[in-house]
XYZ file of N, CA and C in Angstrom:
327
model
N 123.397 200.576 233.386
C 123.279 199.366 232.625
C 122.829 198.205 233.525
N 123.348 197.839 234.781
C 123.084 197.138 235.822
C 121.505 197.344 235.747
N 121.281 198.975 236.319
C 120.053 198.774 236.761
C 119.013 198.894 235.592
N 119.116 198.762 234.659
C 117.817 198.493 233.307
C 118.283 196.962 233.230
N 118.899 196.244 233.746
C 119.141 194.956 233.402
C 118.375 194.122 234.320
N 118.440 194.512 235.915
C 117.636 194.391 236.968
C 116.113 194.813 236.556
N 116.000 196.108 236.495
C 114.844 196.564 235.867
C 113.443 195.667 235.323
N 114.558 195.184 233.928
C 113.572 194.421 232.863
C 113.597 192.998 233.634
N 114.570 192.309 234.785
C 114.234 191.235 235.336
C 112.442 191.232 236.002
N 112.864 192.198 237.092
C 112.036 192.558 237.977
C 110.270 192.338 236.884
N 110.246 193.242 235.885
C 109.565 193.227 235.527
C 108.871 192.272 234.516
N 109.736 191.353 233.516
C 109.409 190.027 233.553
C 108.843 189.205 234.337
N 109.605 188.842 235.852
C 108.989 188.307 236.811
C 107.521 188.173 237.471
N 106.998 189.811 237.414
C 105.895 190.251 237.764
C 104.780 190.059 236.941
N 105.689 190.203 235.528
C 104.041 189.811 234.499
C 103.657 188.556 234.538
N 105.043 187.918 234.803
C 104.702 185.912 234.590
C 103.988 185.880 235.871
N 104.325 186.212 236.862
C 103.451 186.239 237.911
C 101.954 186.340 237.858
N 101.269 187.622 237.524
C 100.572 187.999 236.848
C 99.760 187.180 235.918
N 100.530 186.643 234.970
C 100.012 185.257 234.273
C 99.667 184.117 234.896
N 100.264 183.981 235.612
C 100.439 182.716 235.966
C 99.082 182.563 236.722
N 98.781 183.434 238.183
C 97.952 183.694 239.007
C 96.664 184.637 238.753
N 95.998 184.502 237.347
C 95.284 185.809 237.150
C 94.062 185.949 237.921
N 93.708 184.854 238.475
C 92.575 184.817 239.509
C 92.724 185.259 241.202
N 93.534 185.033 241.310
C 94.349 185.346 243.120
C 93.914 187.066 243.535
N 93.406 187.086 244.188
C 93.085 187.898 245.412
C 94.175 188.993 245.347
N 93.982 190.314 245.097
C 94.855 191.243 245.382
C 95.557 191.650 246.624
N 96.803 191.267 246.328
C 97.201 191.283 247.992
C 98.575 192.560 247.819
N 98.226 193.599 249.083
C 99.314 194.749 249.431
C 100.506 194.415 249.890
N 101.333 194.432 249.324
C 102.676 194.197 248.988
C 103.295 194.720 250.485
N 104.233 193.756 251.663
C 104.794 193.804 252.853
C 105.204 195.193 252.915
N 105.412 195.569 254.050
C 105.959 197.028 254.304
C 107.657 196.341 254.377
N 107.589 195.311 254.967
C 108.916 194.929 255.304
C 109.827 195.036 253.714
N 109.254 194.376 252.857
C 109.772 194.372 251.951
C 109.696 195.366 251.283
N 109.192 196.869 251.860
C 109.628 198.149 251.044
C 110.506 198.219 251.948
N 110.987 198.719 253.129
C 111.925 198.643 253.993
C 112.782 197.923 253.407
N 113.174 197.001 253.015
C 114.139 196.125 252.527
C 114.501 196.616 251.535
N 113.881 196.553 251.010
C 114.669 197.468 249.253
C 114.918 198.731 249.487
N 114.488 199.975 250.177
C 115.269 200.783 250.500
C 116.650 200.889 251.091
N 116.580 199.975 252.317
C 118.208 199.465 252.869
C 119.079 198.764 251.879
N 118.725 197.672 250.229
C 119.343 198.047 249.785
C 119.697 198.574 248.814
N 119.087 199.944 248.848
C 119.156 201.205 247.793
C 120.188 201.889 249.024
N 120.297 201.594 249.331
C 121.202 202.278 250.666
C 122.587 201.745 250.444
N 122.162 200.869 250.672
C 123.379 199.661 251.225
C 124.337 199.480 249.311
N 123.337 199.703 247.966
C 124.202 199.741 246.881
C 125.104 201.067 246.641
N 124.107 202.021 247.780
C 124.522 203.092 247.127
C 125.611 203.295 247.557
N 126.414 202.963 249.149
C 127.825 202.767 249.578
C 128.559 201.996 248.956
N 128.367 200.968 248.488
C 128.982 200.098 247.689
C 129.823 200.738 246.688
N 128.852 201.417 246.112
C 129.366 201.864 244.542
C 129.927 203.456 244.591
N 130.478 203.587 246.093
C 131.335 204.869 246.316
C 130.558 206.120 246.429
N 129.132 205.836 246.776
C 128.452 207.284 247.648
C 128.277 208.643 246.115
N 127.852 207.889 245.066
C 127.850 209.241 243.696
C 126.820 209.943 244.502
N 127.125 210.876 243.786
C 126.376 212.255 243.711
C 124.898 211.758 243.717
N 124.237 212.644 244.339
C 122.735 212.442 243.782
C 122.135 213.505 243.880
N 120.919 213.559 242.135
C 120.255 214.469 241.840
C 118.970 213.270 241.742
N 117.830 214.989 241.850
C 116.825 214.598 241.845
C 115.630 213.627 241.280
N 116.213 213.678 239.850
C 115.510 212.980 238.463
C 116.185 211.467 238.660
N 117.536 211.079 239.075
C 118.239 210.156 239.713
C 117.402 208.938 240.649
N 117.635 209.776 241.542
C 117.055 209.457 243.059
C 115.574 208.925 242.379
N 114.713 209.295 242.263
C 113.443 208.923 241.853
C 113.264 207.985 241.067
N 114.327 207.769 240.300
C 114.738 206.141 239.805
C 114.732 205.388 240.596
N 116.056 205.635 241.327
C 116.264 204.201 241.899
C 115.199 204.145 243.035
N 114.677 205.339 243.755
C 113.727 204.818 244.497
C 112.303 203.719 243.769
N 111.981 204.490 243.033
C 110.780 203.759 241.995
C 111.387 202.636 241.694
N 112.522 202.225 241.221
C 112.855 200.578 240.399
C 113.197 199.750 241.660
N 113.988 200.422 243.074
C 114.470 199.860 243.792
C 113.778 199.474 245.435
N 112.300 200.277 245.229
C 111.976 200.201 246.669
C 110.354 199.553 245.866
N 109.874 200.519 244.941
C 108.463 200.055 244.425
C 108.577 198.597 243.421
N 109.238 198.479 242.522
C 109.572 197.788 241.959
C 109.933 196.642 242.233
N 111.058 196.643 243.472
C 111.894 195.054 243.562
C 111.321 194.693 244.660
N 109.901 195.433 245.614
C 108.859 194.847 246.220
C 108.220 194.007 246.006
N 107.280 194.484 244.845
C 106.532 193.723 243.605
C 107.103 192.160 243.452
N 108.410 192.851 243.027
C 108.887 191.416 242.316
C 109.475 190.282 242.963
N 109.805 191.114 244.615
C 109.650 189.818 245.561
C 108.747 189.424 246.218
N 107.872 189.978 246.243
C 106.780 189.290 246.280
C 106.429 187.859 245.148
N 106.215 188.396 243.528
C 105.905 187.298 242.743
C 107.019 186.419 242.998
N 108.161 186.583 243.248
C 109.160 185.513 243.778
C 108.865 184.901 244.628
N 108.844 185.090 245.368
C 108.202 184.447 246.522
C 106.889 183.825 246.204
N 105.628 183.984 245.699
C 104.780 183.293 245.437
C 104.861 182.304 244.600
N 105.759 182.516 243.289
C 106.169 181.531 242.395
C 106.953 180.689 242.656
N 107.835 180.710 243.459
C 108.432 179.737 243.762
C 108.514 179.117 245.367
N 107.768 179.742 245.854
C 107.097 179.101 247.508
C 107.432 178.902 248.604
N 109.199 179.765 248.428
C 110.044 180.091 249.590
C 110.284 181.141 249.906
N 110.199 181.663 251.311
C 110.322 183.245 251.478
C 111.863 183.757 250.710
N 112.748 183.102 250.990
C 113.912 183.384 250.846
C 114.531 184.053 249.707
N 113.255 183.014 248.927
C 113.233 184.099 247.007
C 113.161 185.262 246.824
N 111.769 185.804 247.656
C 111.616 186.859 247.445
C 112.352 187.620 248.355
N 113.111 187.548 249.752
C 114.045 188.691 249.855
C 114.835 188.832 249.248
N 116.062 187.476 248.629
C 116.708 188.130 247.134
C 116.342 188.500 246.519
N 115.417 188.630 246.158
C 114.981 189.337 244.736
C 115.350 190.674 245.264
N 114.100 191.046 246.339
C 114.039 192.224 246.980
C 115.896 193.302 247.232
N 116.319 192.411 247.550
C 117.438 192.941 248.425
C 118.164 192.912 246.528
N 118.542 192.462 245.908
C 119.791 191.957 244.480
C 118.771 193.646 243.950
N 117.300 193.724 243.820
C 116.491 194.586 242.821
C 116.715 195.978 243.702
N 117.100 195.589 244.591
C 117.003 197.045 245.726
C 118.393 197.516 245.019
N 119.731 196.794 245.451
C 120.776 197.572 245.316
C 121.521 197.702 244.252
N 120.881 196.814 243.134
C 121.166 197.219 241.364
C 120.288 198.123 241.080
N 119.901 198.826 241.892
C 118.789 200.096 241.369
C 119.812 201.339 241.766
N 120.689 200.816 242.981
C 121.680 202.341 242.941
C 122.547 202.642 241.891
N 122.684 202.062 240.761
C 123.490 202.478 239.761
C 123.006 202.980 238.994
N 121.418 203.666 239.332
C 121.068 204.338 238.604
C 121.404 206.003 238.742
N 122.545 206.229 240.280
C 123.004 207.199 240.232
C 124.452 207.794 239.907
N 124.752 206.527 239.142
C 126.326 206.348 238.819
C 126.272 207.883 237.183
N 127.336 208.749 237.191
C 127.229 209.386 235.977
C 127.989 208.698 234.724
N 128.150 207.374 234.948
C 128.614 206.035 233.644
C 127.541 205.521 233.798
N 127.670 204.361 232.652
C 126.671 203.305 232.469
C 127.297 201.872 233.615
N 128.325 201.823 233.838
C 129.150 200.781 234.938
C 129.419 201.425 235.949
N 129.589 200.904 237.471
C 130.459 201.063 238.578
C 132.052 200.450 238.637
N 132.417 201.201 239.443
C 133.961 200.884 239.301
C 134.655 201.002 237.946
N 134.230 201.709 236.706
C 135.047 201.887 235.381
C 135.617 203.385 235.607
């Protein structure tokens, strides 16, 4: 539930982005900031007590949490004109993506 909530943020963000900038120069999204959202796809996934992980899982949260909350710190960061945006984004989209290996819809219930 967390992470479709993150999810549909992330992805709001990116279209307004998108809108906003439709002329701007295609630019490849930081390595740092895939690195970052993996550490915290890492870092949620201890958090929320180390679940199990299967395959169909994992490929979630990697896709919403490393490809995804890249993206969207990036348009954070461009939209609002401080780096700092977009590593929260990055880092909050990284580790609400590990509850996509929780077998509930909540952590800690």
């Amino acid at each position: 539930m967390i992470a479709i909530a993150a999810a549909l943020a992330e992805i709001a963000l990116i279209l307004t982005h998108r809108r906003r900038t439709p002329s701007a120069p295609a630019r490849t999204v930081e390595w740092s900031h895939l690195a970052a959202g993996l550490g915290a796809c890492a870092a949620g996934w201890l958090v929320i007590g180390r679940p199990g992980i299967t395959w169909g899982d994992l490929s979630l949260a990697l896709m919403f949490g490393v490809i995804l909350a890249s993206e969207a710190g990036h348009a954070a960061r461009s939209l609002s004109g401080r780096p700092g945006a977009g590593w929260a984004m990055v880092c909050v989209g990284g580790a609400a993506s590990a509850t996509w290996l929780l077998p509930g819809p909540l952590p800690f219930v």
